[in-house]
Amino acid sequence: AQTIHQWPVAEIKAVGSPLSLGCTIKGKSSPNLYWYWQATGGTLQQLFYSITVGQVESVVQLNLSASRPKDDQFILSTEKLLLSHSGFYLCAQGDSGNSDYTFGSGTRLLVI
Amino acid sequence: QQKVQQSPESLTVSEGAMASLNCTFSDGTSNNFRWYRQHSAKGLEVLVSIFSDGEKEEGRFTAHLNRANLHVSLHIREPQPSDSAVYLCAVNYNQGKLIFGQGTKLSIKP
């Protein structure tokens, strides 16, 4: 069975500080990976997707970046956090066809 | 731009009564449709996936898809207080693009 582990579970960070959120996938080789973000009370938006190691496509610009250093790892980061980065971040894996997506349990981020 | 719109924004239903949620989408090229449930900003729980026009049942959850009307609905039979959550409609397009609606907050009164 596929599992997705996200870390950290929650973070409180200062404006201007760096951020790194991680996601590892087990039980599936060469997965398609996605980062989603949800502002408090807002809609889930797809931020990035990656089909293969080293390749990441940006969907929404939020002054964030993503990298895929290994087949089973997806990293979301920024060097300088903004207040608007607060929210809930979800990592997901899925196929471009009709297979179900699997979501991680998310990281709650508060920027102060 | 592909859009997904859910209604109502919030819904309160008595325990045991049918709960019905709606979702309209802007683009008929979508591959498939999913209904998710989210408890207090935790991870997503998939309820029903539907690919073809008609009905798909998963336990107490039934989805109805009508591509011509750009509409998919979710019906919850005999809802319980533990079903209180935010329900999200998601439309899957090519290249793994998944567009979410803004959600319907469902409350079940005992």
Short mmCIF file of C-alpha atoms in Angstrom, two decimals:
data_model
loop_
_atom_site.label_atom_id
_atom_site.label_comp_id
_atom_site.label_asym_id
_atom_site.label_seq_id
_atom_site.Cartn_x
_atom_site.Cartn_y
_atom_site.Cartn_z
CA ALA A 1 0.00 0.00 0.00
CA GLN A 2 1.16 3.51 -0.79
CA THR A 3 1.94 5.78 2.12
CA ILE A 4 2.89 9.43 2.21
CA HIS A 5 4.79 10.91 5.12
CA GLN A 6 4.89 14.67 5.49
CA TRP A 7 7.05 16.63 7.88
CA PRO A 8 6.84 18.65 10.00
CA VAL A 9 3.27 18.28 11.18
CA ALA A 10 3.12 21.95 12.14
CA GLU A 11 5.42 24.98 12.14
CA ILE A 12 5.37 28.50 13.51
CA LYS A 13 7.91 30.64 11.65
CA ALA A 14 8.86 34.31 11.53
CA VAL A 15 8.39 36.48 8.44
CA GLY A 16 11.61 36.48 6.43
CA SER A 17 12.85 33.16 7.77
CA PRO A 18 13.51 30.15 5.52
CA LEU A 19 11.19 27.16 5.19
CA SER A 20 11.57 23.58 4.12
CA LEU A 21 8.67 21.10 4.05
CA GLY A 22 9.24 17.47 3.15
CA CYS A 23 7.29 14.60 1.72
CA THR A 24 8.34 10.98 1.17
CA ILE A 25 6.37 8.32 -0.65
CA LYS A 26 6.56 4.60 -0.02
CA GLY A 27 5.05 1.74 -1.94
CA LYS A 28 5.13 3.19 -5.45
CA SER A 29 7.98 3.65 -7.87
CA SER A 30 8.25 6.75 -10.08
CA PRO A 31 5.12 8.42 -8.70
CA ASN A 32 3.70 11.71 -9.96
CA LEU A 33 4.00 14.07 -7.00
CA TYR A 34 2.09 17.25 -6.15
CA TRP A 35 2.13 20.06 -3.61
CA TYR A 36 -1.15 21.71 -2.65
CA TRP A 37 -1.79 24.73 -0.44
CA GLN A 38 -4.89 25.89 1.37
CA ALA A 39 -5.13 29.31 3.02
CA THR A 40 -7.31 29.33 6.14
CA GLY A 41 -10.88 29.15 4.88
CA GLY A 42 -9.63 29.02 1.29
CA THR A 43 -9.64 26.59 -1.60
CA LEU A 44 -7.00 23.91 -2.10
CA GLN A 45 -4.68 24.98 -4.91
CA GLN A 46 -2.12 22.91 -6.73
CA LEU A 47 1.30 24.60 -6.45
CA PHE A 48 3.74 22.21 -8.12
CA TYR A 49 3.85 18.84 -9.78
CA SER A 50 6.68 16.50 -10.66
CA ILE A 51 6.65 13.54 -13.00
CA THR A 52 10.25 12.49 -12.53
CA VAL A 53 13.38 13.10 -10.47
CA GLY A 54 14.86 16.54 -11.01
CA GLN A 55 11.85 17.86 -12.91
CA VAL A 56 9.30 20.18 -11.28
CA GLU A 57 6.57 22.28 -12.90
CA SER A 58 5.10 25.33 -11.21
CA VAL A 59 1.33 25.79 -11.35
CA VAL A 60 0.78 28.77 -9.07
CA GLN A 61 3.36 31.40 -8.20
CA LEU A 62 3.56 32.03 -4.47
CA ASN A 63 7.28 32.84 -4.07
CA LEU A 64 7.88 29.20 -3.20
CA SER A 65 10.02 26.60 -4.91
CA ALA A 66 9.96 22.83 -5.06
CA SER A 67 12.53 20.18 -5.77
CA ARG A 68 12.56 16.44 -6.32
CA PRO A 69 15.99 15.20 -5.27
CA LYS A 70 14.99 11.51 -5.19
CA ASP A 71 12.27 9.41 -6.77
CA ASP A 72 10.40 9.14 -3.47
CA GLN A 73 11.03 12.64 -2.11
CA PHE A 74 9.45 16.04 -2.78
CA ILE A 75 10.58 19.22 -1.02
CA LEU A 76 8.82 22.60 -0.79
CA SER A 77 10.92 25.56 0.28
CA THR A 78 11.53 29.27 0.34
CA GLU A 79 14.37 31.46 1.59
CA LYS A 80 12.07 34.19 2.91
CA LEU A 81 8.62 33.51 4.28
CA LEU A 82 5.74 35.96 3.84
CA LEU A 83 2.67 36.29 6.04
CA SER A 84 0.63 35.09 3.07
CA HIS A 85 2.41 31.72 3.16
CA SER A 86 0.42 30.71 6.23
CA GLY A 87 -1.93 27.84 5.63
CA PHE A 88 -2.13 24.11 5.17
CA TYR A 89 0.22 22.28 2.82
CA LEU A 90 -0.60 18.88 1.39
CA CYS A 91 1.62 16.53 -0.56
CA ALA A 92 -0.03 14.03 -2.90
CA GLN A 93 0.91 11.28 -5.30
CA GLY A 94 -1.15 10.15 -8.25
CA ASP A 95 -1.21 9.13 -11.87
CA SER A 96 -2.10 11.29 -14.84
CA GLY A 97 -4.81 8.79 -15.71
CA ASN A 98 -7.77 7.81 -13.65
CA SER A 99 -6.05 6.34 -10.61
CA ASP A 100 -6.84 7.71 -7.22
CA TYR A 101 -4.66 10.27 -5.60
CA THR A 102 -3.13 9.60 -2.18
CA PHE A 103 -2.70 12.60 0.10
CA GLY A 104 -0.38 13.05 3.05
CA SER A 105 -1.75 14.29 6.36
CA GLY A 106 -0.48 17.78 5.77
CA THR A 107 1.65 20.47 7.41
CA ARG A 108 0.04 23.42 9.14
CA LEU A 109 2.18 26.56 8.79
CA LEU A 110 1.71 29.81 10.68
CA VAL A 111 3.89 32.74 9.70
CA ILE A 112 4.07 35.54 12.29
CA GLN B 1 -9.43 28.70 -16.96
CA GLN B 2 -10.95 25.61 -15.39
CA LYS B 3 -13.17 26.33 -12.41
CA VAL B 4 -15.07 24.21 -9.92
CA GLN B 5 -17.94 25.70 -7.93
CA GLN B 6 -19.66 24.03 -4.99
CA SER B 7 -23.02 24.75 -3.41
CA PRO B 8 -24.27 25.34 -0.86
CA GLU B 9 -21.43 26.97 1.05
CA SER B 10 -22.72 25.39 4.25
CA LEU B 11 -25.47 22.92 5.05
CA THR B 12 -27.08 21.71 8.26
CA VAL B 13 -29.01 18.46 8.19
CA SER B 14 -30.66 16.41 10.90
CA GLU B 15 -29.19 13.03 11.72
CA GLY B 16 -30.75 10.38 9.47
CA ALA B 17 -31.98 12.79 6.79
CA MET B 18 -30.43 12.79 3.32
CA ALA B 19 -27.65 15.35 2.69
CA SER B 20 -27.16 16.57 -0.88
CA LEU B 21 -24.17 18.57 -2.11
CA ASN B 22 -23.62 20.06 -5.56
CA CYS B 23 -20.64 20.78 -7.76
CA THR B 24 -20.47 22.43 -11.19
CA PHE B 25 -17.41 22.54 -13.40
CA SER B 26 -16.54 24.79 -16.30
CA ASP B 27 -14.75 22.42 -18.66
CA GLY B 28 -16.19 19.27 -20.18
CA THR B 29 -12.77 17.80 -21.01
CA SER B 30 -12.33 16.59 -17.44
CA ASN B 31 -11.28 12.97 -16.94
CA ASN B 32 -12.95 12.09 -13.70
CA PHE B 33 -14.44 13.48 -10.54
CA ARG B 34 -13.88 12.86 -6.87
CA TRP B 35 -15.53 13.76 -3.63
CA TYR B 36 -13.28 14.17 -0.58
CA ARG B 37 -13.94 14.86 3.06
CA GLN B 38 -11.71 16.99 5.27
CA HIS B 39 -11.97 17.10 9.05
CA SER B 40 -10.53 20.27 10.66
CA ALA B 41 -7.75 20.89 8.08
CA LYS B 42 -6.41 17.37 8.28
CA GLY B 43 -5.58 15.21 5.29
CA LEU B 44 -8.19 14.32 2.70
CA GLU B 45 -10.35 11.21 2.77
CA VAL B 46 -11.61 10.10 -0.64
CA LEU B 47 -15.30 9.16 -0.61
CA VAL B 48 -16.30 8.45 -4.20
CA SER B 49 -14.58 8.57 -7.59
CA ILE B 50 -16.77 8.68 -10.70
CA PHE B 51 -15.71 8.56 -14.34
CA SER B 52 -18.89 8.01 -16.37
CA ASP B 53 -22.31 9.64 -16.48
CA GLY B 54 -24.73 8.12 -14.03
CA GLU B 55 -24.44 6.99 -10.48
CA LYS B 56 -21.65 5.53 -8.33
CA GLU B 57 -22.27 4.28 -4.81
CA GLU B 58 -19.69 3.72 -2.07
CA GLY B 59 -21.44 2.71 1.14
CA ARG B 60 -23.65 5.61 2.29
CA PHE B 61 -22.14 7.96 -0.31
CA THR B 62 -23.56 8.22 -3.84
CA ALA B 63 -22.23 10.45 -6.61
CA HIS B 64 -24.26 11.46 -9.67
CA LEU B 65 -22.46 12.75 -12.75
CA ASN B 66 -24.03 14.61 -15.68
CA ARG B 67 -21.28 15.80 -18.02
CA ALA B 68 -23.71 17.52 -20.41
CA ASN B 69 -24.90 19.73 -17.53
CA LEU B 70 -21.35 20.06 -16.13
CA HIS B 71 -22.67 18.85 -12.80
CA VAL B 72 -21.73 16.26 -10.20
CA SER B 73 -23.50 15.77 -6.90
CA LEU B 74 -22.93 13.84 -3.68
CA HIS B 75 -25.72 12.34 -1.59
CA ILE B 76 -25.10 11.07 1.91
CA ARG B 77 -27.62 8.56 3.19
CA GLU B 78 -28.41 8.43 6.93
CA PRO B 79 -25.76 10.99 7.93
CA GLN B 80 -24.37 10.91 11.45
CA PRO B 81 -22.75 13.64 13.57
CA SER B 82 -19.35 12.11 12.74
CA ASP B 83 -20.01 13.01 9.08
CA SER B 84 -19.76 16.70 9.98
CA ALA B 85 -16.82 18.01 7.94
CA VAL B 86 -15.92 20.04 4.87
CA TYR B 87 -16.73 18.19 1.65
CA LEU B 88 -14.58 18.92 -1.38
CA CYS B 89 -15.37 18.28 -5.02
CA ALA B 90 -12.30 17.72 -7.22
CA VAL B 91 -12.13 17.54 -10.99
CA ASN B 92 -9.23 15.68 -12.59
CA TYR B 93 -7.84 16.91 -15.90
CA ASN B 94 -4.95 15.70 -18.01
CA GLN B 95 -1.39 15.64 -16.64
CA GLY B 96 -2.65 15.02 -13.16
CA LYS B 97 -4.20 18.44 -12.77
CA LEU B 98 -6.71 18.30 -9.93
CA ILE B 99 -8.92 21.35 -9.45
CA PHE B 100 -10.81 21.66 -6.16
CA GLY B 101 -14.02 23.47 -5.33
CA GLN B 102 -14.14 25.77 -2.35
CA GLY B 103 -15.91 23.19 -0.21
CA THR B 104 -19.26 22.73 1.53
CA LYS B 105 -19.26 22.76 5.30
CA LEU B 106 -21.70 20.06 6.42
CA SER B 107 -23.07 19.94 9.96
CA ILE B 108 -25.20 17.02 11.16
CA LYS B 109 -27.53 17.77 14.08
CA PRO B 110 -28.16 14.88 16.51
#
